[in-house]
PDB file of C-alpha atoms in Angstrom:
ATOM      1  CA  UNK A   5      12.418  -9.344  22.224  1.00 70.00           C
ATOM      2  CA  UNK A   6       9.478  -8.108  20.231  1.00 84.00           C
ATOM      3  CA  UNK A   7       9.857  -6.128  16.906  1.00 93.00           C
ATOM      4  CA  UNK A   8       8.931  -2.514  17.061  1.00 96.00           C
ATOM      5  CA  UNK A   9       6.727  -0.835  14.946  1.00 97.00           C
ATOM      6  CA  UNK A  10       6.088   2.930  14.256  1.00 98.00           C
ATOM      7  CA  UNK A  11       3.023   4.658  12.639  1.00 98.00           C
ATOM      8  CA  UNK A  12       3.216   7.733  10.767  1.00 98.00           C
ATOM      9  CA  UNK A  13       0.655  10.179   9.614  1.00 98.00           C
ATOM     10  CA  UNK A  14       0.871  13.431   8.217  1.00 98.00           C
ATOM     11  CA  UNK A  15      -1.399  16.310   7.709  1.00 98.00           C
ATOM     12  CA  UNK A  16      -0.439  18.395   4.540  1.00 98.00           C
ATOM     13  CA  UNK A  17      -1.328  21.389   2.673  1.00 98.00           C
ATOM     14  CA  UNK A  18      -0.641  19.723  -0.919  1.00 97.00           C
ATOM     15  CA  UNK A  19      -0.291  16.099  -2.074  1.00 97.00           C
ATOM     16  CA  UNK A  20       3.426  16.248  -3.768  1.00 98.00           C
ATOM     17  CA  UNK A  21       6.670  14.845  -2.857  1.00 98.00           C
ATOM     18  CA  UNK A  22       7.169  17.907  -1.140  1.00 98.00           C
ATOM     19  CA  UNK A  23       3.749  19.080   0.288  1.00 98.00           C
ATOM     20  CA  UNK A  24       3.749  21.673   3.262  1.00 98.00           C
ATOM     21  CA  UNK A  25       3.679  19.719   6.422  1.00 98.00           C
ATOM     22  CA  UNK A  26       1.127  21.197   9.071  1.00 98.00           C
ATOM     23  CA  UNK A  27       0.774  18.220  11.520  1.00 98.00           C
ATOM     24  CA  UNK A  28       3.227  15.203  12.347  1.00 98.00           C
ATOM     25  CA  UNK A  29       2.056  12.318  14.429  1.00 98.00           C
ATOM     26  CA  UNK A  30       4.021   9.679  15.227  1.00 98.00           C
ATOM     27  CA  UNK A  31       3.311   6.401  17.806  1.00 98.00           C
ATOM     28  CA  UNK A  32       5.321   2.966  18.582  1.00 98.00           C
ATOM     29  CA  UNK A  33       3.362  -0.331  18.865  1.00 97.00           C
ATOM     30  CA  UNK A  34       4.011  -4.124  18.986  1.00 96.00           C
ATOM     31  CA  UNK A  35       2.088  -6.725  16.954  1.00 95.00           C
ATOM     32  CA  UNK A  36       3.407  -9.471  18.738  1.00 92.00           C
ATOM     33  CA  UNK A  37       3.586  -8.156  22.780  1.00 92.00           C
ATOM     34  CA  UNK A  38       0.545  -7.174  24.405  1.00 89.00           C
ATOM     35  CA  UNK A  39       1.876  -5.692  27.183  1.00 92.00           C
ATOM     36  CA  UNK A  40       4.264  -3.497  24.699  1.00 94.00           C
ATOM     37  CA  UNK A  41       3.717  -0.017  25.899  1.00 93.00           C
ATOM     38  CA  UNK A  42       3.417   2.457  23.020  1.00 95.00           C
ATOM     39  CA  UNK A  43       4.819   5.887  22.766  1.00 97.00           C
ATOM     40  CA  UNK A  44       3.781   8.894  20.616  1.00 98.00           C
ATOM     41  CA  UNK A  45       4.619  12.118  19.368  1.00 98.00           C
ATOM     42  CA  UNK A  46       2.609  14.682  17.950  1.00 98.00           C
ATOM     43  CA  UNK A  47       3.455  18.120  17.008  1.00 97.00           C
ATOM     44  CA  UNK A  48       1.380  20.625  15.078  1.00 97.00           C
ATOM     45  CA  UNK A  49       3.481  22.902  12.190  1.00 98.00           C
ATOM     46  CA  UNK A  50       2.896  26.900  11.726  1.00 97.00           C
ATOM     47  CA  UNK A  51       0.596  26.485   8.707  1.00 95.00           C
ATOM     48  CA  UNK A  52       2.103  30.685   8.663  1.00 93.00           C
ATOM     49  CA  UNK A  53       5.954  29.629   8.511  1.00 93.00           C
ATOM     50  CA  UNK A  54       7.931  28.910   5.848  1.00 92.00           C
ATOM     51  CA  UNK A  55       8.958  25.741   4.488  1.00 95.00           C
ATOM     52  CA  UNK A  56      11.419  25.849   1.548  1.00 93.00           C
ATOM     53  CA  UNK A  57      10.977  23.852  -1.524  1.00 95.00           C
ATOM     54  CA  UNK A  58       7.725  22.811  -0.042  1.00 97.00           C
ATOM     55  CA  UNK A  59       4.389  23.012  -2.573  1.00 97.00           C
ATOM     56  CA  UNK A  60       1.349  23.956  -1.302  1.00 97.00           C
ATOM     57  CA  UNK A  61      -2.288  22.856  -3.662  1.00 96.00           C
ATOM     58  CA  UNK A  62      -4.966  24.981  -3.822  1.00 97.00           C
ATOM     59  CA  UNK A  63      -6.701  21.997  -4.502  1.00 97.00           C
ATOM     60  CA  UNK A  64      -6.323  20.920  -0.817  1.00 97.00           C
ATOM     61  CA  UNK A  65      -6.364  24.100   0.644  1.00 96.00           C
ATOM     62  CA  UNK A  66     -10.122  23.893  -0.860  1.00 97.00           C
ATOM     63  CA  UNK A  67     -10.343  20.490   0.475  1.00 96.00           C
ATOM     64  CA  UNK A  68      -9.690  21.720   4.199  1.00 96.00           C
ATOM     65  CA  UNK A  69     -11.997  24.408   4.013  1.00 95.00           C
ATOM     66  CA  UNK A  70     -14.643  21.993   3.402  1.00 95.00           C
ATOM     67  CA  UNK A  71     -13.440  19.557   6.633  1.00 94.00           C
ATOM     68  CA  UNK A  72     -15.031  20.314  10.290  1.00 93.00           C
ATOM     69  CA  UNK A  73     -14.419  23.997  11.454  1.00 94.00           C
ATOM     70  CA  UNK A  74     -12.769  22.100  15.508  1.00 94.00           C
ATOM     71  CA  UNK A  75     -10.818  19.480  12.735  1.00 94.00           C
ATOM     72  CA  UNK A  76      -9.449  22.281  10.787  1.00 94.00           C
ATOM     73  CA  UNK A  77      -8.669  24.474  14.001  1.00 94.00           C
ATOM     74  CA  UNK A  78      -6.961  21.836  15.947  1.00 93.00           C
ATOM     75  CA  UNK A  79      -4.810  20.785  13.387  1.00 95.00           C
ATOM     76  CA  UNK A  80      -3.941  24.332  12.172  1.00 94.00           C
ATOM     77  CA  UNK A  81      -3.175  25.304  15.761  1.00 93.00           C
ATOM     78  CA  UNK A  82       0.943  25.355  15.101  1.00 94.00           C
ATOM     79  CA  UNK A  83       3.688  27.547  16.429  1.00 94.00           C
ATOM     80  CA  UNK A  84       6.885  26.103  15.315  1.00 95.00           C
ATOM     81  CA  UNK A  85       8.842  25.884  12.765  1.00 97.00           C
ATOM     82  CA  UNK A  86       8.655  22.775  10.830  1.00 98.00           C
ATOM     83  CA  UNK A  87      12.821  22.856  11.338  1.00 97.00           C
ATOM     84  CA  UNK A  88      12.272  22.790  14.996  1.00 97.00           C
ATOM     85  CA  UNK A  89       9.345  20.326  14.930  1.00 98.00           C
ATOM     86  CA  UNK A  90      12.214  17.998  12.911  1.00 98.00           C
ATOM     87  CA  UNK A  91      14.144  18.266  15.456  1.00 98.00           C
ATOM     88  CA  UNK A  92      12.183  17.374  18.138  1.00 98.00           C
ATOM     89  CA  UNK A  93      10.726  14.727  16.011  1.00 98.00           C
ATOM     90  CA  UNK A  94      14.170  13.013  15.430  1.00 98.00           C
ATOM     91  CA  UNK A  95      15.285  13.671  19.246  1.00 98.00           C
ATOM     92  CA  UNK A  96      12.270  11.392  20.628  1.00 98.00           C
ATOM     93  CA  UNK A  97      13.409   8.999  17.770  1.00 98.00           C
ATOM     94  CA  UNK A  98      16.312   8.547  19.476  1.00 97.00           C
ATOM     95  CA  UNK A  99      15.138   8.540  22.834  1.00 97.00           C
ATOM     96  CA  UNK A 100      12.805   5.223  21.433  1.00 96.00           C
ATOM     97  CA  UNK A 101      15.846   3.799  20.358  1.00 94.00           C
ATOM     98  CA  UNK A 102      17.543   3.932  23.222  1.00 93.00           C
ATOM     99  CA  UNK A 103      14.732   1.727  24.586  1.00 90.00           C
ATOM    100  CA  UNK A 104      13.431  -0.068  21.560  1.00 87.00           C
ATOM    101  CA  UNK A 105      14.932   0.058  18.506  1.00 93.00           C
ATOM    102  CA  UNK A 106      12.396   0.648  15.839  1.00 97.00           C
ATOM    103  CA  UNK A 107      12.478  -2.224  13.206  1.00 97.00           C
ATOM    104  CA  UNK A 108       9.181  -1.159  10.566  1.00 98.00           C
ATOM    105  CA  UNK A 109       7.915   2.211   9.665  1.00 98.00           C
ATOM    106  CA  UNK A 110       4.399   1.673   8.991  1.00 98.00           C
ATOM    107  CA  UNK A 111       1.898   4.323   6.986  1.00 98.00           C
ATOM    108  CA  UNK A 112      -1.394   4.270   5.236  1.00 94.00           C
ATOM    109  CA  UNK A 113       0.969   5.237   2.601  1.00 93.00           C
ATOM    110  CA  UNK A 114       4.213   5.148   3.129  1.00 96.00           C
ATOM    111  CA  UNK A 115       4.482   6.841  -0.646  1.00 96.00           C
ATOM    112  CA  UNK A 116       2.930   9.686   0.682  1.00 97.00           C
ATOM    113  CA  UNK A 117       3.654  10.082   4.658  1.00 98.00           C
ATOM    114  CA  UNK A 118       7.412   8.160   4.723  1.00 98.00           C
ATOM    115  CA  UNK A 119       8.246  10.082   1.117  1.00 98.00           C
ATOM    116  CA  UNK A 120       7.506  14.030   2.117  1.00 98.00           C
ATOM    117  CA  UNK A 121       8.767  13.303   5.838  1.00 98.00           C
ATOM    118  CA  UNK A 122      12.408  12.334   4.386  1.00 98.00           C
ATOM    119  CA  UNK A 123      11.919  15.014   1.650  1.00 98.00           C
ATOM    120  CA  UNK A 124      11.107  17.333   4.323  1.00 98.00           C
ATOM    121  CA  UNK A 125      14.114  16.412   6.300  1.00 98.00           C
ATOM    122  CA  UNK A 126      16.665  16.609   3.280  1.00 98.00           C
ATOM    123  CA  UNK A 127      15.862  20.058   2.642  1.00 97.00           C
ATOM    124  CA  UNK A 128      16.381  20.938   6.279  1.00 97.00           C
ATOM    125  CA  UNK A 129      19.466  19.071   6.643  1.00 97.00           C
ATOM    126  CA  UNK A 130      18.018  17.189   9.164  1.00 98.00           C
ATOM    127  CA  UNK A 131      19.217  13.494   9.968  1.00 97.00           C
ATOM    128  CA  UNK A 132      16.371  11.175   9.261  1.00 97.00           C
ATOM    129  CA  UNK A 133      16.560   8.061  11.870  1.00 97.00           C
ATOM    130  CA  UNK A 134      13.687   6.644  11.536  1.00 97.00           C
ATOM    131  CA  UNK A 135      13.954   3.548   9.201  1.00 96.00           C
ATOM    132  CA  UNK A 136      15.290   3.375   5.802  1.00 96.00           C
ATOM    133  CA  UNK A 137      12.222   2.861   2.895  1.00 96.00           C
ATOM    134  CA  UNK A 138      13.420  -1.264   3.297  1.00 97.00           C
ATOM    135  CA  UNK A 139      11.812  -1.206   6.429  1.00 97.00           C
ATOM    136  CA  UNK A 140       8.516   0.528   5.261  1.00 98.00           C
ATOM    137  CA  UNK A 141       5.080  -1.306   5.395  1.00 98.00           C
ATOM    138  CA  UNK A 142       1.901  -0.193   3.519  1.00 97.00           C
ATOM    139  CA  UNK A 143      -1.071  -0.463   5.839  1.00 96.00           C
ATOM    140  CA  UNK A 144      -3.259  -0.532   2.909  1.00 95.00           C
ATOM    141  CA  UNK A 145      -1.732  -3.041   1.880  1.00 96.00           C
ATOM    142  CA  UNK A 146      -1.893  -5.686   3.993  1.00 96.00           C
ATOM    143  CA  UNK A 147      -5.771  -4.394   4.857  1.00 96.00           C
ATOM    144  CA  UNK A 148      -6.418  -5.467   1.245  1.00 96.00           C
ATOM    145  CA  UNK A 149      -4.728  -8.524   1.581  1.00 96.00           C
ATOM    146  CA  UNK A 150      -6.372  -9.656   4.353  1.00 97.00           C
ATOM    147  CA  UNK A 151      -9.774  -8.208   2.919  1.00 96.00           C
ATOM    148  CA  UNK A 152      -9.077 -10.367  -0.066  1.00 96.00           C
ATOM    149  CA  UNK A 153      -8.511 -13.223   2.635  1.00 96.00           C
ATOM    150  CA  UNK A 154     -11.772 -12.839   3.410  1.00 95.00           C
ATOM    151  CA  UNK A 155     -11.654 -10.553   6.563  1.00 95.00           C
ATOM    152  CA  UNK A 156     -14.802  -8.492   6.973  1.00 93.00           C
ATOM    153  CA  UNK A 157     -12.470  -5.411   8.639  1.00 94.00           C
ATOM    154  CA  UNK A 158     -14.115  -1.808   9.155  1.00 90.00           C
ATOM    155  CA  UNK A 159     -13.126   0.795   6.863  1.00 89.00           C
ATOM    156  CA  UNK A 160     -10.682   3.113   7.993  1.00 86.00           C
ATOM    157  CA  UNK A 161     -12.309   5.857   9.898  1.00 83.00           C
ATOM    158  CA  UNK A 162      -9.797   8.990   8.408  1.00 84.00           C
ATOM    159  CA  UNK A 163     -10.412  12.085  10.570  1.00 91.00           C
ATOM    160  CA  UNK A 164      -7.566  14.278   9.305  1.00 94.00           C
ATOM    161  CA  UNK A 165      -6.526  14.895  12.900  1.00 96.00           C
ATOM    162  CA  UNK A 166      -3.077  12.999  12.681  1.00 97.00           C
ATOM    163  CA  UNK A 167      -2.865  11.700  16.314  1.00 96.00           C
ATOM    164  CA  UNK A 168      -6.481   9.986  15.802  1.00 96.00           C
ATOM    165  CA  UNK A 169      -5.676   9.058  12.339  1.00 96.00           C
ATOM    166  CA  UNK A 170      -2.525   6.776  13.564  1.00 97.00           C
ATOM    167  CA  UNK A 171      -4.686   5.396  16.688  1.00 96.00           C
ATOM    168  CA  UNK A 172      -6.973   4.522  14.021  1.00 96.00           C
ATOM    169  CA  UNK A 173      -4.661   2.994  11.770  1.00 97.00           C
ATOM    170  CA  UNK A 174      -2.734   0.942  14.531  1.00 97.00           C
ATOM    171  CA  UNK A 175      -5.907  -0.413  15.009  1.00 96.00           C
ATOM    172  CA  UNK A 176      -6.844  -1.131  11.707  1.00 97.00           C
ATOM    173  CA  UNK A 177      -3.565  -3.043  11.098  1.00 97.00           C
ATOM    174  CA  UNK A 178      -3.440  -4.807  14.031  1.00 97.00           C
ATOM    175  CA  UNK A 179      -7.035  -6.251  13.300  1.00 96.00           C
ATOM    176  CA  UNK A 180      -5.601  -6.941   9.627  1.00 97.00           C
ATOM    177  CA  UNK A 181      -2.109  -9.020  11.090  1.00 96.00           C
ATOM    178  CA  UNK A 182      -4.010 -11.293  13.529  1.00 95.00           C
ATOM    179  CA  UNK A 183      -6.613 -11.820  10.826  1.00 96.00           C
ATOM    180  CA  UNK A 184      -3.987 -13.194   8.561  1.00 96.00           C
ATOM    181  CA  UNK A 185      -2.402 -14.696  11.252  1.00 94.00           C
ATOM    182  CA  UNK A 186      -5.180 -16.802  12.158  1.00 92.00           C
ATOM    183  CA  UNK A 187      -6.053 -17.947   8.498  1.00 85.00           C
ATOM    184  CA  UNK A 188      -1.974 -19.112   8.509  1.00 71.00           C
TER     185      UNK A 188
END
């Protein structure tokens, strides 16, 4: 059976520990079955709700003011509760693992992304099951390595839309893998 992967990718209103989640993206894939069939889940956060103990920088909230006016709305477009999106989030993590138990948790940082997802969960009391921070894999990571390899790969094409951003990613590191694969 073929190891299951997961990409993660936040969008946040800070860059702490314990930044204010306003979009959560989530999708499976398989590096070694081509006919794997991925599965996602993306929810979008009230950007008006509370959080608590999350931080909030005015130094991004500058940032996103400066990013494209359909970026900015789609993203910001939330209506639940970051408790409830949780919730849901953990539920279809479940329902995965039912079917395919997910084996690495993959981010373009998992310092950032994995770190303020499981910080965001601990303050809600919410039962993290995605994998433990063993399982994690740096994407940028293993781009670099395989840069360093001598891979000419593209750079990755952030749009700060979290669902793109992880289609991007999966794509990036799937390029990366068979690249190092192939040198052996």
């Amino acid at each position: 059976m073929a190891q299951v992967h997961a990409m993660l990718d936040l969008e946040t209103l800070g860059q702490s520990s314990n930044a204010f989640i306003v979009q959560i993206c989530i999708t499976t894939f398989s590096l070694d079955d081509p006919t794997y069939i991925r599965k996602s889940w993306t929810t979008n956060v009230d950007v008006w709700g509370l959080q608590e103990g999350s931080e909030i920088d005015q130094s991004t909230i500058q940032w996103w003011q400066k990013q494209a006016v359909d970026v900015r709305e789609r993203v910001m477009s939330g209506s639940q509760s970051l408790s409830n999106a949780l919730r849901e989030m953990m539920e279809w993590v479940e329902w995965v693992n039912t079917q395919d138990k997910i084996d690495f948790l993959w981010a373009n940082s998992p310092s950032f992304d994995c770190v303020i997802l499981d910080n965001a969960c601990k303050r809600n009391y919410i039962d993290n099951k995605l994998p433990k921070f063993w399982a994690w894999r740096d994407m940028r990571t293993v781009v670099a390595l395989a840069n360093d390899m001598g891979a000419e790969l593209p750079k990755l094409r952030n749009t700060h839309d979290a669902e793109q951003d992880v289609i991007n990613q999966i794509s990036l590191i799937e390029k990366a893998i068979d690249f190092i694969n192939q040198k052996g």
